[in-house]
Amino acid sequence: QVQVVESGGGLVQAGGSLRLSCVVSGDTFSINAIGWYRQAPGKRRELVAGIDSGGSTKYVDSVKGRFTISRDNAKNTVYLHMVSLKPEDTAVYYCHAEEIAGVEYWGKGTLVTVSS
């Protein structure tokens, strides 16, 4: 089994920054990729950034140049560093881990609120 726990959300003013953390524990040897998703009120959940076991990263266009995903394998932690935050970045951010076999695990989410 795999457990996924996010932290680091909060209230920040537009232009500010936050760093989200995602700790993945348990049978982590089977995890191939980890991603950050977000869901704003009334909107569909979207992939914000992802990183695979080889370190390759991907981002949704709206956050390119502002968000950075990284991983610390020794701490089993994936980070999402967010700068130049905008009110439209307000959402619940979820960490998602996926096994090579396709099994998925979700955290409970952490709320990011960006005030204008």
Coordinates of C-alpha atoms in Angstrom, one line a residue:
Q1 CA 0.0 0.0 0.0
V2 CA 1.0 3.6 -0.6
Q3 CA 0.0 6.6 1.4
V4 CA 0.1 10.2 0.0
V5 CA 0.0 13.2 2.3
E6 CA 0.1 16.8 1.2
S7 CA 1.0 19.9 3.2
G8 CA 2.0 23.5 2.7
G9 CA -1.2 25.2 1.5
G10 CA -2.4 28.5 2.9
L11 CA -3.5 32.0 2.2
V12 CA -1.1 34.2 0.2
Q13 CA -1.4 37.5 -1.6
A14 CA -1.2 37.7 -5.4
G15 CA 2.5 37.8 -6.4
G16 CA 3.5 35.7 -3.4
S17 CA 4.9 32.2 -3.2
L18 CA 4.2 28.9 -1.5
R19 CA 5.9 25.5 -1.4
L20 CA 3.7 22.4 -1.3
S21 CA 5.1 19.1 -0.1
C22 CA 3.9 15.6 -0.8
V23 CA 5.2 12.7 1.2
V24 CA 4.7 9.3 -0.3
S25 CA 5.2 6.4 2.0
G26 CA 4.7 2.6 2.0
D27 CA 5.5 0.5 -1.0
T28 CA 7.1 3.4 -2.9
F29 CA 9.3 1.1 -5.0
S30 CA 6.3 0.6 -7.3
I31 CA 5.7 4.3 -7.9
N32 CA 6.5 5.5 -11.4
A33 CA 5.2 9.0 -11.5
I34 CA 4.0 11.7 -9.1
G35 CA 1.9 14.7 -10.0
W36 CA 0.2 17.7 -8.6
Y37 CA -3.4 18.3 -9.6
R38 CA -5.7 21.1 -8.6
Q39 CA -9.4 21.6 -8.5
A40 CA -11.0 25.1 -8.3
P41 CA -14.7 25.5 -7.3
G42 CA -16.9 24.5 -10.1
K43 CA -14.1 23.3 -12.3
R44 CA -12.6 20.0 -13.3
R45 CA -9.5 18.7 -11.6
E46 CA -6.5 19.4 -13.8
L47 CA -2.9 18.2 -13.8
V48 CA -0.6 21.1 -12.8
A49 CA 2.8 19.4 -12.9
G50 CA 4.2 15.9 -12.9
I51 CA 7.6 14.2 -12.5
D52 CA 8.5 10.7 -13.3
S53 CA 11.0 8.3 -11.9
G54 CA 13.6 9.5 -14.4
G55 CA 13.2 13.1 -13.3
S56 CA 11.4 14.3 -16.4
T57 CA 8.9 17.0 -15.7
K58 CA 5.8 18.4 -17.3
Y59 CA 3.6 21.4 -16.6
V60 CA 0.3 22.8 -17.7
D61 CA 0.8 25.9 -19.8
S62 CA -0.8 28.3 -17.3
V63 CA 1.9 27.6 -14.7
K64 CA 5.0 27.3 -16.9
G65 CA 7.7 29.6 -15.6
R66 CA 6.0 30.1 -12.3
F67 CA 5.8 26.6 -10.8
T68 CA 8.6 24.1 -10.3
I69 CA 8.1 20.4 -9.4
S70 CA 11.0 18.6 -7.8
R71 CA 11.7 15.5 -5.7
D72 CA 13.9 14.4 -2.8
N73 CA 14.1 10.7 -3.1
A74 CA 15.9 10.4 0.3
K75 CA 12.8 12.0 1.9
N76 CA 10.2 10.3 -0.3
T77 CA 8.9 13.8 -0.9
V78 CA 7.8 15.7 -4.0
Y79 CA 7.6 19.5 -3.9
L80 CA 5.7 22.1 -5.8
H81 CA 7.3 25.5 -5.6
M82 CA 4.9 28.2 -6.7
V83 CA 5.9 31.8 -7.3
S84 CA 4.1 34.8 -8.8
L85 CA 0.8 33.3 -7.6
K86 CA -2.4 34.6 -9.2
P87 CA -6.0 34.6 -7.8
E88 CA -6.8 32.0 -10.5
D89 CA -4.3 29.6 -8.9
T90 CA -6.7 29.3 -6.0
A91 CA -7.8 25.7 -5.7
V92 CA -7.4 22.5 -3.7
Y93 CA -4.1 20.9 -4.7
Y94 CA -3.9 17.2 -4.7
C95 CA -0.8 14.9 -4.9
H96 CA -1.2 11.9 -7.1
A97 CA 1.1 8.9 -7.2
E98 CA 0.8 6.2 -9.9
E99 CA 2.4 2.7 -10.1
I100 CA 3.9 1.3 -13.2
A101 CA 0.9 -1.1 -13.3
G102 CA -1.5 1.9 -13.3
V103 CA -2.7 1.8 -9.7
E104 CA -3.3 5.3 -8.5
Y105 CA -3.2 6.9 -5.1
W106 CA -4.5 10.4 -4.1
G107 CA -3.9 12.6 -1.1
K108 CA -6.7 14.4 0.6
G109 CA -5.6 17.8 -0.8
T110 CA -4.3 21.1 0.6
L111 CA -6.1 24.4 0.0
V112 CA -4.2 27.3 -1.7
T113 CA -6.0 30.6 -1.6
V114 CA -4.5 33.6 -3.5
S115 CA -6.0 36.9 -2.6
S116 CA -6.0 39.8 -5.1

